[in-house]
DNA sequence: TCTGGGGTCCTAGGACCC
DNA sequence: TCTGGGGTCCTAGGACCC
């Protein structure tokens, strides 16, 4: 049997851990730059706030309504979800972390007649120790487990844990589940299936395998069909290292000068290098892309991506920033207002042994840069991200007297909560607020 | 005024090898 | 008149996931 543990309204639940006063109220969490709504509390969903709507439309669509708004705070979410995963590590025989808010669990070794109770206990422990609600689905394959978790979330009678372990329960669950909610059926396939008369998961599962093959000629959707019918065929993910790593952001406003663009790209490059080092890998290709604002049809548009191969694969922040800069120089065109940029590293391989090029830097230089990166990583882990950065990563701005001033972050986060779990300064601030309120 | 940020996999077609 | 039978690698495009 498989299980999936899914954190309910993940980002909102994280914010609520430190704001119990918001229980029962509509809450939303925004994407970077306070752009779109990316998470909603149940109350916000009931109000009709759709996922993905731009924040600026919220006031227009829901005038005069009280909605608690938070900017995204990924350090906080990473910390809290990590605590949930460490509980799952203790409770489940084996698991695979599928995303920030979902964990697949392999449940061989737990008796089937004890599974329901095991799931309910897991929910209770997470709720008690971290303060966040999770929904658990149990089934003979991952696709059905996902459907079970949706049922667990929807109906309180399941006590946060729903198990599909009989033919009767399987058919009942499939008949309840709209085709577009099936894991692996996206917007396109859902539209096609609905046009063919498949409204629920059961409608689709009842077709013959041959029909699925002829209609779609795609192995993934065939596997989904098999799993809906009870087989276990979707491959289990390895804890594989990433094959490409991308860091990209939309800007707060638009940028047309090269210098500012370079500072942003340097930051993304440094972040990619950091991610490479975290999984003990190196990359051999550095790519950069640039976008103008596609919503501004009145402005000239430009989109491009270029890449460059490295002589020696590396995870060095300095080398990757330098390479990204060379690519950016080729990519950059005057006269456009850019809205978004990103860095992608590819050709990822193990950290050692690295094939060294005969004419590249000597081993001593490489060692030196590696030690520098290690120190930077350590400081940033201890004191919070971007406590220390390379010069190229620093944003500068002319002040009133024409003098350059350095500032830390270019992303707009007007409604950010403090980070009481990761930053002492924030813990102290929060405690002070609580004290003040008490008095 | 303001519109997110990551990833993976599959398939088809072309270039090239013997 | 007749024109083989394998392969690999790369890229682009289109799906999907959270």
XYZ file of C-alpha atoms (C1' of nucleotides) in Angstrom:
475
model
C 0.000 0.000 0.000
C 0.941 3.600 -0.617
C 0.140 6.678 1.377
C 0.255 10.335 0.595
C 0.391 13.050 3.216
C -0.744 16.398 1.903
C -0.520 19.583 3.954
C -3.836 21.431 3.834
C -3.497 24.946 2.335
C 0.214 24.685 3.076
C 1.443 28.294 3.055
C -1.660 29.569 4.818
C -1.339 26.884 7.491
C 2.300 27.871 8.047
C 1.305 31.493 8.627
C -1.484 30.408 10.986
C 0.936 28.525 13.228
C 2.115 31.865 14.591
C -1.195 33.677 14.166
C -3.822 31.502 15.861
C -6.019 34.613 16.053
C -6.661 34.167 12.305
C -8.428 30.823 12.738
C -11.703 30.805 10.832
C -10.843 33.916 8.803
C -10.191 34.301 5.088
C -6.420 34.356 4.506
C -4.343 34.465 1.321
C -0.611 34.176 0.634
C 0.895 35.979 -2.369
C 3.644 35.044 -4.842
C 6.894 37.005 -5.117
C 6.520 40.748 -5.595
C 3.069 40.336 -4.048
C 1.895 39.368 -7.541
C -0.721 36.607 -7.433
C -2.693 34.672 -4.855
C -0.932 31.311 -4.483
C -2.565 29.929 -1.330
C -5.979 30.369 0.263
C -7.562 29.342 3.536
C -10.809 27.347 3.330
C -12.717 30.525 4.201
C -11.028 32.405 1.339
C -11.903 29.549 -1.048
C -15.517 29.661 0.092
C -15.643 33.386 -0.626
C -14.817 32.547 -4.229
C -11.224 33.798 -4.345
C -9.690 31.851 -7.217
C -6.114 30.583 -7.169
C -3.738 32.643 -9.265
C -5.648 35.891 -9.482
C -3.476 39.034 -9.372
C -3.379 40.651 -5.964
C -4.440 44.048 -7.295
C -7.750 42.549 -8.422
C -8.584 41.314 -4.930
C -9.811 44.702 -3.716
C -11.836 45.182 -6.918
C -13.483 41.763 -6.768
C -14.149 41.703 -3.024
C -14.695 45.315 -2.008
C -15.015 46.000 1.689
C -14.337 42.413 2.711
C -11.743 41.643 5.348
C -9.046 39.333 4.034
C -5.750 38.662 5.825
C -2.892 38.968 3.315
C 0.661 37.634 3.600
C 3.642 37.941 1.285
C 5.348 34.600 0.673
C 7.978 33.636 3.223
C 9.732 30.562 1.883
C 12.245 30.307 4.700
C 9.399 29.877 7.153
C 7.549 27.355 4.936
C 10.725 25.343 4.376
C 11.400 25.132 8.078
C 7.877 24.114 9.136
C 7.309 21.573 6.345
C 10.724 20.107 7.178
C 9.453 19.398 10.684
C 6.453 17.557 9.254
C 8.730 15.446 7.048
C 10.892 14.508 10.036
C 7.793 13.129 11.760
C 6.913 11.133 8.648
C 10.478 9.805 8.605
C 9.878 8.407 12.079
C 6.421 6.989 11.399
C 6.540 5.547 7.855
C 8.658 2.566 6.756
C 9.830 4.595 3.713
C 8.868 7.844 2.052
C 9.545 10.148 -0.853
C 9.161 13.895 -0.585
C 7.238 14.842 -3.696
C 6.923 18.600 -3.227
C 7.040 21.202 -0.496
C 3.639 20.102 0.799
C 3.327 16.448 -0.269
C 5.028 13.255 0.767
C 4.484 9.771 -0.665
C 4.874 6.947 1.828
C 5.593 3.277 1.157
C 3.725 1.302 3.763
C 4.999 -2.257 3.402
C 5.273 -3.696 6.876
C 2.160 -2.159 8.381
C -0.782 -4.555 8.664
C -3.633 -3.507 6.411
C -6.205 -3.639 9.199
C -4.107 -1.199 11.197
C -3.484 1.297 8.402
C -6.529 3.476 9.005
C -5.625 3.977 12.624
C -1.969 4.520 11.708
C -2.988 7.323 9.339
C -5.221 9.001 11.885
C -2.403 8.874 14.428
C 0.016 10.436 11.955
C -2.388 13.309 11.394
C -2.827 13.809 15.115
C 0.892 13.806 15.804
C 1.621 16.391 13.081
C -1.218 18.564 14.319
C -0.023 18.349 17.899
C 3.716 18.818 17.303
C 3.821 21.253 14.372
C 0.332 22.743 14.492
C -0.551 22.089 10.849
C -3.393 19.948 9.475
C -2.606 17.225 6.918
C -4.798 14.938 4.821
C -3.778 11.355 4.265
C -4.787 9.060 1.409
C -4.095 5.321 1.448
C -4.443 3.020 -1.578
C -2.711 0.292 -3.598
C -1.164 2.869 -5.961
C -0.181 6.512 -5.972
C -2.953 7.755 -8.288
C -5.696 6.279 -6.100
C -3.909 7.480 -2.946
C -4.104 11.020 -4.306
C -7.847 10.670 -4.843
C -8.230 9.233 -1.337
C -6.421 12.239 0.139
C -8.866 14.569 -1.632
C -11.740 12.697 -0.040
C -10.016 12.899 3.347
C -9.722 16.640 2.930
C -13.316 17.085 1.805
C -15.232 14.972 4.312
C -14.675 15.284 8.053
C -16.055 11.786 8.656
C -12.784 10.283 7.387
C -10.899 11.907 10.298
C -8.246 13.254 7.871
C -7.394 9.788 6.559
C -9.189 7.952 3.764
C -8.308 4.467 2.582
C -9.274 2.851 -0.720
C -8.793 -0.860 -0.187
C -11.813 -2.571 -1.782
C -13.375 -2.636 -5.246
C -16.490 -1.017 -3.856
C -14.563 1.907 -2.366
C -12.520 2.302 -5.536
C -15.570 2.622 -7.782
C -17.291 4.946 -5.357
C -14.229 7.198 -5.159
C -13.809 7.274 -8.947
C -17.456 8.135 -9.480
C -17.028 11.036 -7.059
C -13.813 12.346 -8.640
C -14.107 14.749 -11.618
C -11.734 13.768 -14.430
C -9.796 17.053 -14.200
C -8.885 16.287 -10.578
C -7.068 13.062 -11.435
C -3.287 13.163 -10.917
C -1.720 13.155 -14.385
C -4.740 14.600 -16.198
C -4.032 18.243 -16.890
C -6.106 20.929 -18.558
C -5.573 19.692 -22.104
C -6.295 16.041 -21.490
C -9.269 16.883 -19.278
C -10.835 18.952 -22.062
C -10.291 16.163 -24.577
C -11.695 13.516 -22.237
C -14.742 15.595 -21.383
C -15.417 16.098 -25.077
C -15.311 12.315 -25.380
C -17.862 11.924 -22.606
C -15.581 11.184 -19.662
C -16.809 13.449 -16.893
C -15.667 11.460 -13.864
C -12.604 9.309 -13.262
C -14.897 6.295 -13.428
C -16.104 7.182 -16.947
C -12.485 7.112 -18.089
C -11.525 3.960 -16.185
C -14.421 2.021 -17.731
C -13.071 2.424 -21.271
C -10.988 -0.350 -22.803
C -7.227 -0.133 -22.718
C -7.119 -0.305 -26.494
C -9.351 2.764 -26.704
C -6.975 4.687 -24.439
C -4.002 3.649 -26.559
C -5.578 4.618 -29.857
C -7.043 7.878 -28.567
C -3.961 9.241 -26.808
C -0.924 7.203 -27.896
C 0.843 8.311 -24.735
C 2.371 6.113 -22.108
C 1.667 8.431 -19.178
C -2.056 8.630 -19.676
C -2.143 4.873 -20.232
C -0.458 4.409 -16.863
C -2.975 6.715 -15.228
C -5.769 4.584 -16.692
C -4.124 1.423 -15.346
C -3.763 2.907 -11.869
C -7.367 4.044 -11.775
C -8.170 0.394 -12.431
C -6.099 -0.705 -9.470
C -2.711 -1.631 -10.956
C 0.522 -0.186 -9.573
C 2.532 1.034 -12.577
C 3.622 4.671 -12.146
C 7.343 4.379 -11.374
C 8.462 5.279 -7.864
C 10.611 8.341 -7.917
C 14.144 7.960 -6.748
C 15.555 10.578 -4.473
C 17.262 11.605 -7.679
C 19.465 14.603 -8.025
C 18.060 17.311 -10.237
C 18.988 17.261 -13.903
C 18.565 20.965 -14.372
C 18.296 23.793 -11.880
C 16.606 27.091 -12.605
C 16.387 30.320 -10.632
C 14.241 33.066 -12.099
C 12.224 36.032 -10.914
C 9.904 38.665 -12.223
C 11.045 42.162 -11.340
C 9.213 44.663 -9.251
C 8.616 47.091 -12.123
C 10.629 46.918 -15.342
C 14.343 47.209 -16.057
C 16.069 48.424 -19.194
C 19.699 49.042 -18.159
C 22.324 46.375 -18.375
C 23.924 47.044 -14.990
C 20.779 46.404 -12.967
C 19.948 43.381 -15.053
C 23.432 42.042 -14.393
C 22.951 42.393 -10.631
C 19.738 40.359 -10.799
C 21.259 37.704 -13.033
C 24.272 37.478 -10.701
C 21.951 36.737 -7.820
C 20.138 34.006 -9.748
C 23.467 32.531 -10.849
C 24.729 32.514 -7.265
C 21.537 30.828 -6.116
C 21.913 28.135 -8.813
C 25.501 27.539 -7.686
C 24.312 27.230 -4.107
C 21.639 24.694 -5.108
C 24.283 22.705 -7.008
C 26.524 22.592 -3.943
C 23.630 21.565 -1.715
C 23.144 18.379 -3.725
C 26.914 17.879 -4.208
C 26.875 18.315 -7.966
C 28.494 20.455 -10.647
C 27.108 21.817 -13.919
C 28.690 22.060 -17.359
C 26.250 24.443 -19.052
C 25.033 27.869 -17.908
C 21.982 29.355 -19.621
C 20.281 32.722 -19.233
C 16.887 33.936 -20.410
C 15.316 37.369 -20.626
C 11.654 38.384 -20.994
C 9.858 41.630 -21.591
C 6.394 42.113 -20.046
C 3.967 40.036 -22.105
C 0.981 41.750 -20.503
C 2.067 45.045 -22.014
C 1.036 44.551 -25.606
C 1.696 48.240 -26.238
C 5.451 47.754 -25.667
C 7.982 46.041 -27.974
C 8.466 42.391 -27.014
C 11.664 40.373 -26.783
C 12.240 36.864 -25.504
C 15.483 34.955 -25.776
C 17.549 32.207 -24.227
C 21.255 31.501 -24.721
C 23.663 29.104 -23.100
C 27.363 28.489 -22.777
C 29.329 25.353 -22.099
C 31.960 25.463 -19.368
C 35.462 24.135 -19.907
C 35.376 22.460 -16.496
C 32.071 21.594 -14.771
C 31.723 23.604 -11.590
C 29.528 24.715 -8.707
C 31.598 27.825 -8.031
C 29.503 30.954 -7.538
C 32.209 33.134 -9.063
C 32.605 31.034 -12.225
C 28.865 30.634 -12.757
C 28.245 34.356 -12.247
C 31.041 35.209 -14.712
C 29.672 32.806 -17.305
C 26.114 34.061 -16.840
C 27.406 37.594 -17.392
C 29.068 36.579 -20.679
C 25.808 35.007 -21.840
C 23.811 38.024 -20.735
C 26.048 40.331 -22.764
C 25.176 38.374 -25.918
C 21.527 38.185 -24.995
C 20.939 41.783 -24.014
C 19.284 44.197 -26.478
C 18.998 47.933 -25.892
C 15.599 49.571 -26.017
C 13.463 46.993 -24.261
C 11.855 47.062 -20.834
C 12.554 43.736 -19.192
C 10.207 42.121 -16.696
C 11.816 38.801 -15.934
C 15.161 37.009 -16.131
C 16.451 33.623 -15.110
C 19.520 31.406 -14.933
C 19.445 27.689 -15.734
C 22.327 25.305 -15.096
C 22.368 21.994 -16.966
C 24.637 19.083 -17.728
C 24.669 18.264 -14.043
C 26.982 15.574 -12.725
C 28.612 14.340 -9.544
C 30.921 16.719 -7.704
C 33.926 14.451 -7.863
C 35.821 13.368 -9.755
C 35.714 16.328 -12.130
C 37.337 16.080 -15.529
C 39.823 18.905 -15.558
C 40.766 20.681 -18.713
C 44.452 20.885 -19.515
C 44.348 24.633 -20.079
C 41.886 25.564 -17.376
C 42.678 26.884 -13.941
C 45.103 24.959 -11.801
C 43.992 22.772 -8.953
C 45.056 25.242 -6.310
C 42.808 27.971 -7.683
C 39.878 25.595 -7.819
C 40.474 24.550 -4.218
C 40.578 28.185 -3.126
C 37.249 28.992 -4.762
C 35.724 25.882 -3.276
C 36.788 26.906 0.221
C 35.360 30.365 -0.315
C 32.003 28.905 -1.345
C 32.004 26.613 1.677
C 32.508 29.550 4.033
C 29.805 31.618 2.325
C 27.341 28.713 2.521
C 28.105 28.147 6.185
C 27.596 31.775 7.136
C 24.339 31.974 5.201
C 23.042 28.775 6.766
C 23.766 30.074 10.248
C 22.563 33.638 9.867
C 19.936 33.457 7.117
C 20.115 33.547 3.319
C 22.086 36.352 1.710
C 23.751 37.430 4.934
C 26.921 37.479 2.856
C 27.024 37.802 -0.949
C 29.548 38.463 -3.705
C 30.030 42.043 -4.879
C 28.278 41.403 -8.171
C 25.116 40.459 -6.262
C 24.729 43.790 -4.481
C 21.976 46.074 -5.573
C 22.931 49.738 -5.577
C 20.836 52.824 -6.023
C 21.706 56.517 -6.295
C 20.441 58.456 -3.293
C 19.283 62.093 -3.285
C 22.876 63.379 -3.287
C 23.836 61.238 -6.282
C 25.776 58.830 -4.058
C 25.431 55.088 -4.547
C 23.679 53.260 -1.724
C 23.571 49.534 -1.270
C 20.297 47.784 -0.573
C 19.608 44.178 0.177
C 16.606 42.873 -1.671
C 14.813 43.807 -4.846
C 11.637 41.813 -4.317
C 8.531 43.443 -2.967
C 7.158 41.733 0.148
C 4.937 44.285 1.811
C 3.060 41.825 4.008
C 5.802 39.480 5.090
C 5.504 37.708 8.417
C 8.533 37.450 10.692
C 10.653 34.282 10.684
C 10.438 33.188 14.282
C 11.824 29.737 13.582
C 14.964 30.806 11.754
C 15.949 34.292 12.835
C 16.668 35.387 16.383
C 15.987 39.007 15.576
C 12.487 38.032 14.446
C 11.889 35.865 17.501
C 12.727 38.784 19.752
C 10.522 41.129 17.747
C 7.621 38.693 17.879
C 7.985 38.134 21.609
C 8.023 41.871 22.179
C 4.781 42.235 20.211
C 3.118 39.476 22.216
C 4.248 41.116 25.480
C 2.931 44.487 24.388
C -0.420 42.985 23.485
C -0.634 41.261 26.881
C 0.022 44.519 28.696
C 0.448 50.928 -11.154
C 0.072 45.929 -10.113
C -0.088 39.594 -13.463
C 4.804 33.463 -9.702
C 8.613 30.010 -9.783
C 10.129 26.075 -10.048
C 10.590 21.095 -12.223
C 10.028 16.253 -15.299
C 8.944 13.330 -19.145
C 7.471 11.896 -23.860
C 7.316 12.173 -28.890
C 8.557 13.335 -33.467
C 11.778 14.584 -36.697
C 16.325 15.460 -38.444
C 21.278 14.610 -38.714
C 24.507 11.489 -38.427
C 26.891 6.705 -37.805
C 27.868 1.811 -39.560
C 13.109 -2.266 -62.952
C 14.955 -2.660 -58.535
C 17.217 1.373 -53.769
C 18.310 -1.919 -46.309
C 18.367 -2.128 -41.587
C 19.773 -1.035 -37.880
C 21.461 2.492 -34.285
C 22.456 7.266 -31.379
C 22.066 11.970 -30.287
C 20.000 16.356 -30.338
C 16.260 19.713 -30.516
C 11.688 21.568 -30.330
C 7.287 21.305 -28.821
C 3.825 19.819 -25.870
C 2.127 17.631 -22.064
C 2.177 17.098 -17.016
C 3.253 18.117 -11.698
C 3.545 21.206 -7.354
